[in-house]
Coordinates of C-alpha atoms in Angstrom, one line a residue:
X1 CA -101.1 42.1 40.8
X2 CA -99.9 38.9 38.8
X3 CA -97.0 36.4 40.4
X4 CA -95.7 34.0 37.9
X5 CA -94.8 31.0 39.4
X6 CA -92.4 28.6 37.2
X7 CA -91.8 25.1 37.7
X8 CA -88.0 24.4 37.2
X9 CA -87.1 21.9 39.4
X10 CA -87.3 18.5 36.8
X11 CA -84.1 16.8 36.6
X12 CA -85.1 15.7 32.6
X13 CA -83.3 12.5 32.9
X14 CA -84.4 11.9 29.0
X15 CA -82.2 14.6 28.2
X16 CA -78.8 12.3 28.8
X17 CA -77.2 15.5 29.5
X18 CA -75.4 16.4 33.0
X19 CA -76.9 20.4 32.1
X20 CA -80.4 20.8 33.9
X21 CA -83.3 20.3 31.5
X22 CA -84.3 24.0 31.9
X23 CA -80.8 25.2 30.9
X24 CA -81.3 22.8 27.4
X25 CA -81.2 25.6 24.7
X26 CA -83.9 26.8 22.0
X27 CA -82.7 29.2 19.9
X28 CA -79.6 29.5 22.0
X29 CA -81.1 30.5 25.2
X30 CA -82.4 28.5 28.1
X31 CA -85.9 27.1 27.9
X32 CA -86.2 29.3 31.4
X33 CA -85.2 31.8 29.9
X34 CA -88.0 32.6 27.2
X35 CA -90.1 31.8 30.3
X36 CA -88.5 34.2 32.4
X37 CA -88.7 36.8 29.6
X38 CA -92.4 36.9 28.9
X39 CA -93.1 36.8 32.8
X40 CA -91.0 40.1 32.6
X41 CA -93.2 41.3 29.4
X42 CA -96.4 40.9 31.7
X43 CA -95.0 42.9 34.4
X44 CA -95.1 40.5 37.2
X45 CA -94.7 41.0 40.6
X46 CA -92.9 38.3 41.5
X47 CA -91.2 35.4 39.4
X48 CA -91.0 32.5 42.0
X49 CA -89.3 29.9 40.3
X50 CA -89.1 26.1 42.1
X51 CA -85.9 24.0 41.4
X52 CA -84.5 21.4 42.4
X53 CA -81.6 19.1 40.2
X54 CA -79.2 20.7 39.2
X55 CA -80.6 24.4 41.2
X56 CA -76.9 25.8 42.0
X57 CA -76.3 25.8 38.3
X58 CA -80.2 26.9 37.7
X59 CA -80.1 29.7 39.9
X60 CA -76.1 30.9 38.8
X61 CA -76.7 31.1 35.2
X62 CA -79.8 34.1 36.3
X63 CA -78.0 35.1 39.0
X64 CA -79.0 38.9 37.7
X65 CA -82.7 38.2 37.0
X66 CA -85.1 39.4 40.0
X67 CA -86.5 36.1 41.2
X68 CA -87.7 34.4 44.0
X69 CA -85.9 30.9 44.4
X70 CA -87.9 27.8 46.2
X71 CA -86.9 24.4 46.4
X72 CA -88.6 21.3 45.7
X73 CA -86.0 19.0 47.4
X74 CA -88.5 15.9 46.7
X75 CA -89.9 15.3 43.4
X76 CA -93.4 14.3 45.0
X77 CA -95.2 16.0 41.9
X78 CA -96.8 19.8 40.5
X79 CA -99.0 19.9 43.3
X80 CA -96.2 19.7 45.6
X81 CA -93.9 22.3 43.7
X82 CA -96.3 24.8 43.7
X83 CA -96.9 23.7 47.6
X84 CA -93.4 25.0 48.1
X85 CA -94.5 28.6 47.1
X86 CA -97.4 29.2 49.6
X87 CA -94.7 31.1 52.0
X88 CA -93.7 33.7 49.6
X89 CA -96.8 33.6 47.5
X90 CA -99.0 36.9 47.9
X91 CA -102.2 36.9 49.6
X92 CA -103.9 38.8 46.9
X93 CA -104.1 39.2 43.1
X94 CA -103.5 36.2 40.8
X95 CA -100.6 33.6 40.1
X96 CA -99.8 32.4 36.5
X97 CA -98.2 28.6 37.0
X98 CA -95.9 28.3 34.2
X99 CA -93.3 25.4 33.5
X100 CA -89.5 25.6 32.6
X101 CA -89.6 22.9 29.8
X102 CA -92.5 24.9 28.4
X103 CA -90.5 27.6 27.0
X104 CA -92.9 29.4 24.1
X105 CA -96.2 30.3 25.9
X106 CA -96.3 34.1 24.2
X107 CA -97.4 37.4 26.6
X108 CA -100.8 37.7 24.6
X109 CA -101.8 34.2 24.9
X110 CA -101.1 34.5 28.6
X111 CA -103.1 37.5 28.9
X112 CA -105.6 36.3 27.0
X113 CA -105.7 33.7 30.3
X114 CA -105.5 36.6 32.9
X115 CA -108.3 38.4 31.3
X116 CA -110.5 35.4 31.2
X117 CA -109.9 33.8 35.0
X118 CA -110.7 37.7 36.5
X119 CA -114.3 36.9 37.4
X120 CA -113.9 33.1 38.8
X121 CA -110.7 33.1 40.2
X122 CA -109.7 30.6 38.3
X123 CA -109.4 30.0 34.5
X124 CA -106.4 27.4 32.4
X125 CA -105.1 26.4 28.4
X126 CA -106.6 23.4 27.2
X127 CA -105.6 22.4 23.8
X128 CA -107.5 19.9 21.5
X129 CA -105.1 17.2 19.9
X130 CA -105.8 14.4 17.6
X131 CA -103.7 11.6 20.0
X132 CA -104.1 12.4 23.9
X133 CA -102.3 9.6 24.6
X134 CA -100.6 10.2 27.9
X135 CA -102.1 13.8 28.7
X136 CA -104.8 14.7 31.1
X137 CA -108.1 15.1 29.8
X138 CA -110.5 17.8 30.6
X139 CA -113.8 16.3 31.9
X140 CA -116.7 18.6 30.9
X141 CA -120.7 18.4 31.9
X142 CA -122.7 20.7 29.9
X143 CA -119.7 23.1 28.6
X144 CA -118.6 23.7 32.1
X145 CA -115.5 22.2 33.4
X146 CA -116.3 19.6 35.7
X147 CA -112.1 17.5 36.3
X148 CA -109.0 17.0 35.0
X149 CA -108.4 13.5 34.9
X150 CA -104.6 11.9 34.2
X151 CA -104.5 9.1 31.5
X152 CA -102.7 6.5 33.9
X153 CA -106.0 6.8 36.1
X154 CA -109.1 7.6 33.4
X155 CA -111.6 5.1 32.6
X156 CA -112.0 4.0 29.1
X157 CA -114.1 6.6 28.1
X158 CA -112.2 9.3 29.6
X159 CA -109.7 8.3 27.1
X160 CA -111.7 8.8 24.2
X161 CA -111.6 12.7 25.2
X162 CA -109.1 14.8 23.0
X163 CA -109.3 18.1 25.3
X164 CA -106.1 18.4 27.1
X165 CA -104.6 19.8 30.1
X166 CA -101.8 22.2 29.2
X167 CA -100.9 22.4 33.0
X168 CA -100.6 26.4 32.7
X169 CA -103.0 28.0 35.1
X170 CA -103.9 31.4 36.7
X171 CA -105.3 31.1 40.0
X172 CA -106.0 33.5 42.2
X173 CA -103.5 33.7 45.1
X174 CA -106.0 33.4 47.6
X175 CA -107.9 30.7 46.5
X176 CA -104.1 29.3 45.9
X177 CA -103.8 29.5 49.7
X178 CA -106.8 27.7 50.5
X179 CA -106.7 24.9 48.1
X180 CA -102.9 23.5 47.9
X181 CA -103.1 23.0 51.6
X182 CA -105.6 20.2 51.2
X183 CA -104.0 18.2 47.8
X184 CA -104.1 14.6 48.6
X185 CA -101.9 11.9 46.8
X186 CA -104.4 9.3 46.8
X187 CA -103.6 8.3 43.0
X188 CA -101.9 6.1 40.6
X189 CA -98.4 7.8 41.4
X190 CA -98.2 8.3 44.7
X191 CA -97.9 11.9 44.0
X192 CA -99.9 15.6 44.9
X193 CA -101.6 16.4 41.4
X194 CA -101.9 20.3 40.9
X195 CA -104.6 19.3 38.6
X196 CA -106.7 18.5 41.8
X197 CA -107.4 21.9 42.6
X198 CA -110.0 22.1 39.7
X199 CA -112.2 19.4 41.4
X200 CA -111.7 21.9 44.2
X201 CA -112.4 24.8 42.3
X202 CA -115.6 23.0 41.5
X203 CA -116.6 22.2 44.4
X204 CA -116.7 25.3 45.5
X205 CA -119.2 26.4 42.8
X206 CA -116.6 28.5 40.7
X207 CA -116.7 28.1 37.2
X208 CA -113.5 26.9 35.4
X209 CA -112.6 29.7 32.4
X210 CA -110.5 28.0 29.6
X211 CA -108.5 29.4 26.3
X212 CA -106.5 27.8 23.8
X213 CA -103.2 29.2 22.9
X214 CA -103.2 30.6 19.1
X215 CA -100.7 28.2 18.1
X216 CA -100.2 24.7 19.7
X217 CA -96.5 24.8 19.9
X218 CA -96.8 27.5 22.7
X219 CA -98.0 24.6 25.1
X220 CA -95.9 21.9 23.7
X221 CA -93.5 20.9 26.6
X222 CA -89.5 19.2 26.1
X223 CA -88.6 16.3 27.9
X224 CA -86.2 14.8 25.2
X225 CA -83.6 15.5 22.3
X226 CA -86.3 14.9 19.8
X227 CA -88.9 17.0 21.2
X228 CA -86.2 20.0 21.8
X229 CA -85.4 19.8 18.1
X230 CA -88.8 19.8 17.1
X231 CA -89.5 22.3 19.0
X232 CA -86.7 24.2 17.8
X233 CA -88.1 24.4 13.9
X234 CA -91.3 25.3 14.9
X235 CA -90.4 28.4 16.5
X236 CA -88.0 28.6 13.4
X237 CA -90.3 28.7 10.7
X238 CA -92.9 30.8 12.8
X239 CA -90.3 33.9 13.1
X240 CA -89.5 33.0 9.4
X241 CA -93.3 33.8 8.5
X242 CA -93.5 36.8 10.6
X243 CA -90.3 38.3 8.7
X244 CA -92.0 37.5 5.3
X245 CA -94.8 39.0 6.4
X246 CA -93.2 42.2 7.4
X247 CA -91.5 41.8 3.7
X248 CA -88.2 40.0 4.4
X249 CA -87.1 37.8 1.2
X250 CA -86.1 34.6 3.1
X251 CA -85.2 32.4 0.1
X252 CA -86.0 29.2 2.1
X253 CA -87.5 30.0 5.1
X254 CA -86.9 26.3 6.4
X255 CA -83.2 26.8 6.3
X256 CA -83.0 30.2 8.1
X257 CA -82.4 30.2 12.0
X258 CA -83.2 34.1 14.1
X259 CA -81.4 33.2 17.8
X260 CA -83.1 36.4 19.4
X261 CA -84.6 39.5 17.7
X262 CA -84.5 40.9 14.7
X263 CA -85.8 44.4 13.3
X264 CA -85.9 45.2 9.6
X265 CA -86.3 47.5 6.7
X266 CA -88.0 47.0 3.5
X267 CA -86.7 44.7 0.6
X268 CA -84.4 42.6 2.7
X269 CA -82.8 39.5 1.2
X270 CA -81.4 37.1 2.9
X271 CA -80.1 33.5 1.8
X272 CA -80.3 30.1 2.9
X273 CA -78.3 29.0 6.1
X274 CA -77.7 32.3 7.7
X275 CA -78.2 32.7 11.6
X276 CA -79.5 36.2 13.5
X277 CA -78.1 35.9 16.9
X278 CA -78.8 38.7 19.9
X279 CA -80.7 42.1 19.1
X280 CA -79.6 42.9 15.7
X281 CA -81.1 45.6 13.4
X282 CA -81.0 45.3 9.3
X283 CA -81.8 48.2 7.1
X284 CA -83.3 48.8 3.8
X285 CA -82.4 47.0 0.9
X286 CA -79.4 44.9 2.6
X287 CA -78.5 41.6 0.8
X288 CA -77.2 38.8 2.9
X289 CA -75.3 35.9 1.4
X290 CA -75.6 32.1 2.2
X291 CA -74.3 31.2 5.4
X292 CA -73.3 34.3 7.4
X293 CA -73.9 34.6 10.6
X294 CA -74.9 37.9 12.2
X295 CA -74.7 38.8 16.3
X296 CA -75.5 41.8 18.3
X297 CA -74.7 43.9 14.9
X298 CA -76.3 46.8 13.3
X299 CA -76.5 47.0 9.3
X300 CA -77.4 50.3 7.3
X301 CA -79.4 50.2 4.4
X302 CA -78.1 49.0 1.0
X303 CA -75.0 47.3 2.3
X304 CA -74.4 43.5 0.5
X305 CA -72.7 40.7 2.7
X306 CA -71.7 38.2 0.4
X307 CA -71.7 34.2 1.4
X308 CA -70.0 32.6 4.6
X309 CA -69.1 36.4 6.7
X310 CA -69.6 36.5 10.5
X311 CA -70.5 39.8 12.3
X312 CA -70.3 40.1 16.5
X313 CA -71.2 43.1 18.0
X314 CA -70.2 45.6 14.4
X315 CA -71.9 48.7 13.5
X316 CA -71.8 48.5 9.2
X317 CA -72.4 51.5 7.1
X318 CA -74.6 52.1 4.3
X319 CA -73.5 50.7 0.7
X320 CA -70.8 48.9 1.8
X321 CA -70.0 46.0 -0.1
X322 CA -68.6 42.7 3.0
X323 CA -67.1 39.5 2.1
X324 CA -67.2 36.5 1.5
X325 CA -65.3 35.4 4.4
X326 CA -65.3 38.4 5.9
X327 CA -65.2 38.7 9.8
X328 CA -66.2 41.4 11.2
X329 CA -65.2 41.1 15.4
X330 CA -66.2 43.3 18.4
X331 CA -66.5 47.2 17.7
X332 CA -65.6 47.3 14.3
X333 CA -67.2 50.2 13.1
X334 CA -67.2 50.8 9.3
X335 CA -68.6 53.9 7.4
X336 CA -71.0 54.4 4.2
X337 CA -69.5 52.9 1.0
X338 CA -66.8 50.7 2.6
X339 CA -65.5 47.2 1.0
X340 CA -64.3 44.5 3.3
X341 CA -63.4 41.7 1.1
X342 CA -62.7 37.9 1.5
X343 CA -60.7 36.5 4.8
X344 CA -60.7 40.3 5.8
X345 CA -60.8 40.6 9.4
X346 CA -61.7 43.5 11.8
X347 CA -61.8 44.3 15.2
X348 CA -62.0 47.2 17.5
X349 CA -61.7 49.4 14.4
X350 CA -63.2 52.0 12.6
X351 CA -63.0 52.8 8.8
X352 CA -64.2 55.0 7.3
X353 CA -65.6 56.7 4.2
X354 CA -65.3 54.9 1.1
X355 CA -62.1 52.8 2.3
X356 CA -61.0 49.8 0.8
X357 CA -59.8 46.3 2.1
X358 CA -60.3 43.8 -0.3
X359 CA -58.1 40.6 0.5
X360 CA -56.4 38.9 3.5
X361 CA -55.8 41.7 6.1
X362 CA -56.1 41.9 9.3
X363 CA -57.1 45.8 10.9
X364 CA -57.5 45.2 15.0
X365 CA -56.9 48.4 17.1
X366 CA -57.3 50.5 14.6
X367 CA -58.6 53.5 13.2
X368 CA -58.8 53.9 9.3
X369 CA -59.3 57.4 7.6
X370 CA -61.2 58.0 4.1
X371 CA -60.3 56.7 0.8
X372 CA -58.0 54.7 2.4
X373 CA -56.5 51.4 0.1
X374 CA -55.2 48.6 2.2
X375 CA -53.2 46.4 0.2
X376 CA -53.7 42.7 0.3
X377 CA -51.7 40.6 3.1
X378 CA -51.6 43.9 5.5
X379 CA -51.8 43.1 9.3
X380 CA -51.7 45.7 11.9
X381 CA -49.5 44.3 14.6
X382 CA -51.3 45.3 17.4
X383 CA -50.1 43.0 19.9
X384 CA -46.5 42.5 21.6
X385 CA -47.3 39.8 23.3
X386 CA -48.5 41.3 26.2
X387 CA -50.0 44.4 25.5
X388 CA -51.8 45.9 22.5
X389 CA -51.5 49.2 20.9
X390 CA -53.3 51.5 18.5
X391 CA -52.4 51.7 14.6
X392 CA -53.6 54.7 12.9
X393 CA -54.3 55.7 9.3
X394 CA -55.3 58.6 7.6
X395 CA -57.1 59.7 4.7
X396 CA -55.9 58.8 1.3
X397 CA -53.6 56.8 2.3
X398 CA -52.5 53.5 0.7
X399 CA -51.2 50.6 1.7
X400 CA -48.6 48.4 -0.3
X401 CA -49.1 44.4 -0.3
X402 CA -48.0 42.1 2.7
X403 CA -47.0 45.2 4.7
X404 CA -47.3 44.6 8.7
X405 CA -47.7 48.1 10.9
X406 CA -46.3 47.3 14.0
X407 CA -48.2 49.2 16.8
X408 CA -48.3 51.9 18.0
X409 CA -47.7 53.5 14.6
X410 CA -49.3 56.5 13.0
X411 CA -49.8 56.6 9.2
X412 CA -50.3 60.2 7.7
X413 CA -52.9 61.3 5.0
X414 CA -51.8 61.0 1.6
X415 CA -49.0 58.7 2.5
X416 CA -47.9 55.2 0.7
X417 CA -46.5 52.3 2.2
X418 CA -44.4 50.1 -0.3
X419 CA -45.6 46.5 -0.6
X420 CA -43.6 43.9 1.9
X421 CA -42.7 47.1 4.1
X422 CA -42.7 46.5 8.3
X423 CA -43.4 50.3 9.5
X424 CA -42.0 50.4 12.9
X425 CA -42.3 54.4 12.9
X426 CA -44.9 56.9 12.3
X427 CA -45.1 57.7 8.6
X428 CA -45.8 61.6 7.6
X429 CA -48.3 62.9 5.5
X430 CA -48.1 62.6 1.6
X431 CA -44.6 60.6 2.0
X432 CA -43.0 57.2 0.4
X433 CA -42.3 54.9 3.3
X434 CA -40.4 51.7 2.3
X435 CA -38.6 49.7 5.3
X436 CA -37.2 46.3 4.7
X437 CA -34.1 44.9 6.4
X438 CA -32.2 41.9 6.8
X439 CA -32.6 39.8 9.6
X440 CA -31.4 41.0 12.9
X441 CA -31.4 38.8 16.3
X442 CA -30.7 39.6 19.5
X443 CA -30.0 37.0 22.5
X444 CA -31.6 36.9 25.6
X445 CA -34.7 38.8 24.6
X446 CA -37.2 39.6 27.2
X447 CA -40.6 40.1 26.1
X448 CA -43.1 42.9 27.4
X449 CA -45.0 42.1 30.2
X450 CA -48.0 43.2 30.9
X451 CA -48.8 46.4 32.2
X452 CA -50.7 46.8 35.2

């Protein structure tokens, strides 16, 4: 049984920012929230989580994960925090003490750690860095762990030492239970050191397993602006290699930003200054132009997105030929061999085979047949204000210039809309509809309201 147990409660006063430290964002989401998901990755029983600053706004924003909430109401160090646990810590099984503002520690690094500390009930990441300056240093005799010792109170040659202490620890709960009872804060700060329990641990015969992570930025902690940026390319141009590995053709990887996850066919392009937000999937072939930004969206194989087109939550054909400027909104849904040219806009639509709208129209509420030609300038006017309303149009049918198609309206297949037209009713199949009028006002208009 493995409880993760995550220190959130720093108010990260470097930060100059009224949002919590742990609520800071790398690669749009939460530093506690990469924590939180790779706890879930390892199955954990429980995910105890200590806050403090800023907690009501901590515990709100994962007001739907399954955690356990403690509070550190004193800042009177990790020792303490992880103090705050022992009455909602299991009695058995192992805890894994993981920190908010350490947001990248992966799932096989931390089993890595679980499957080394099984025999001595005790194992931790060290890390081996050229300046130590201001971290704790591991103190060994013979191999064997023998102290952790913070900088503020080692000795000159303590110093020298360029073994770290990552802080991340698996313990088991029991020994948990014995030793956090007895922390003293007999030191340099005033303050209970969780790092004491390895003199403990020591003392009690048992010896100390250690790891290193596989890449240092897993351990590397944020307590400032700088370091969050830093930290931010890092994990950048790591999922940047893994694409190219998988074969993605990033043409700068150092200018190409994955918010979330990504899955990919074979002989994807993609150029500089695009952004992957959410869970998106990209098929084979697809070319994607500088700039775009893509969200919660699903793109078929052999589709080209040219420069500066945003997608949220759009499902995208096969062959179809997007942008630039293109802006595809929720549930726009677009079949095989569609074109969506520049400042083209759809939402809550679906178009389908082969259907064309190349320039400066807007389709929202909509439903678009085959071989459909939407002339440049159309708009569906799917909104009165207070309500909207569907616009549908068939197969074959095309669309004049700057015509508006004021919802609800139904367009037939076959049928043709002169340019500048404003359809106010239903069009039949395979007919000529022109409707233009002079203007016509009317006093006292009330507008729809909304219905309920």
């Amino acid at each position: 049984m493995i409880d993760v147990v995550i220190l959130a409660a720093g108010k990260g006063t470097r930060m100059k920012s009224a949002l919590p430290k742990v609520l800071q964002p790398l690669a749009k989401q939460p530093l506690l929230a990469h924590v939180i998901h790779t706890a879930k990755q390892l199955h954990a029983e429980r995910i105890i989580t200590i806050y403090g600053h800023g907690g009501d706004a901590v515990k709100q924003r994962f007001a739907n994960e399954q955690i356990e909430w403690v509070e550190q109401a004193e800042q009177l160090g990790t020792g303490h925090a992880v103090q705050m646990t022992l009455p909602v810590l299991g009695r058995s099984g192992f805890a894994l003490i993981l920190y908010g503002d350490v947001p990248l520690v992966s799932k096989a690094t931390l089993q890595r750690l679980l499957d080394a500390s099984k025999d001595s009930g005790i194992g931790m990441i060290t890390l081996e860095v050229a300046d130590p300056t201001g971290y704790g240093r591991i103190v060994r005799e013979n191999g064997l762990i023998q102290a952790i010792v913070e900088h503020k109170d080692a000795n000159d040659a303590q110093k020298q030492i360029t073994e770290i202490n990552t802080g991340i620890y698996c313990v088991s709960n029991e020994k948990l239970h014995q030793w956090l009872p007895k922390l003293s804060n007999n030191n340099a700060q005033g303050e209970y050191y969780l790092t004491d329990i390895v003199a403990m641990a020591v003392q009690d015969g048992l010896e100390i397993a250690s790891i290193a992570p596989e890449y240092a930025f897993e351990v590397e902690g944020v307590n400032d602006r700088l370091q969050l940026a830093n930290l931010e390319r890092e994990w950048q141009r790591y999922q940047a290699e893994q694409l190219m590995r998988q074969g993605v053709h990033l043409i700068d990887p150092s200018r190409f930003d994955l918010r979330g996850t990504l899955s990919v066919g074979q002989d994807v392009e993609i150029d500089i200054n695009v952004i992957i937000e959410g869970d998106c999937t990209i098929g084979d072939n697809v070319k994607i132009g500088a700039g775009c930004v893509i969200k919660d969206s699903t793109i078929a194989s052999g589709t080209v997105i040219q420069p500066y087109s945003v997608f949220d939550q759009a499902i995208v054909g096969e062959n179809n030929q997007i942008g630039p400027f293109a802006r595809l909104r929720p549930n726009a849904r677009l079949a095989d061999e569609v074109h969506i040219g520049n400042f083209v806009e759809v939402k809550n639509t679906t178009v389908g085979l082969r259907s064309k709208a190349n320039h400066f129209t807007y389709l929202g509420d909509a439903s678009v047949g085959q071989d459909s030609n939407i002339g440049a300038g159309t708009i569906t006017c799917n909104y009165d204000g207070a309500n909207k309303f569907k616009t549908t149009i068939g197969d074959r049918a095309f669309i004049g210039s700057n015509s508006s198609l004021v919802a609800p309206v139904s367009i037939g297949n076959g049928a043709t809309v002169g340019a500048g037209s404003v359809i106010t009713q239903d069009v039949e199949a395979n007919a000529l509809a022109v409707e233009r009028s002079k203007q016509f006002q009317k006093g006292n208009y009330q507008r729809p309201q909304k219905q309920k």
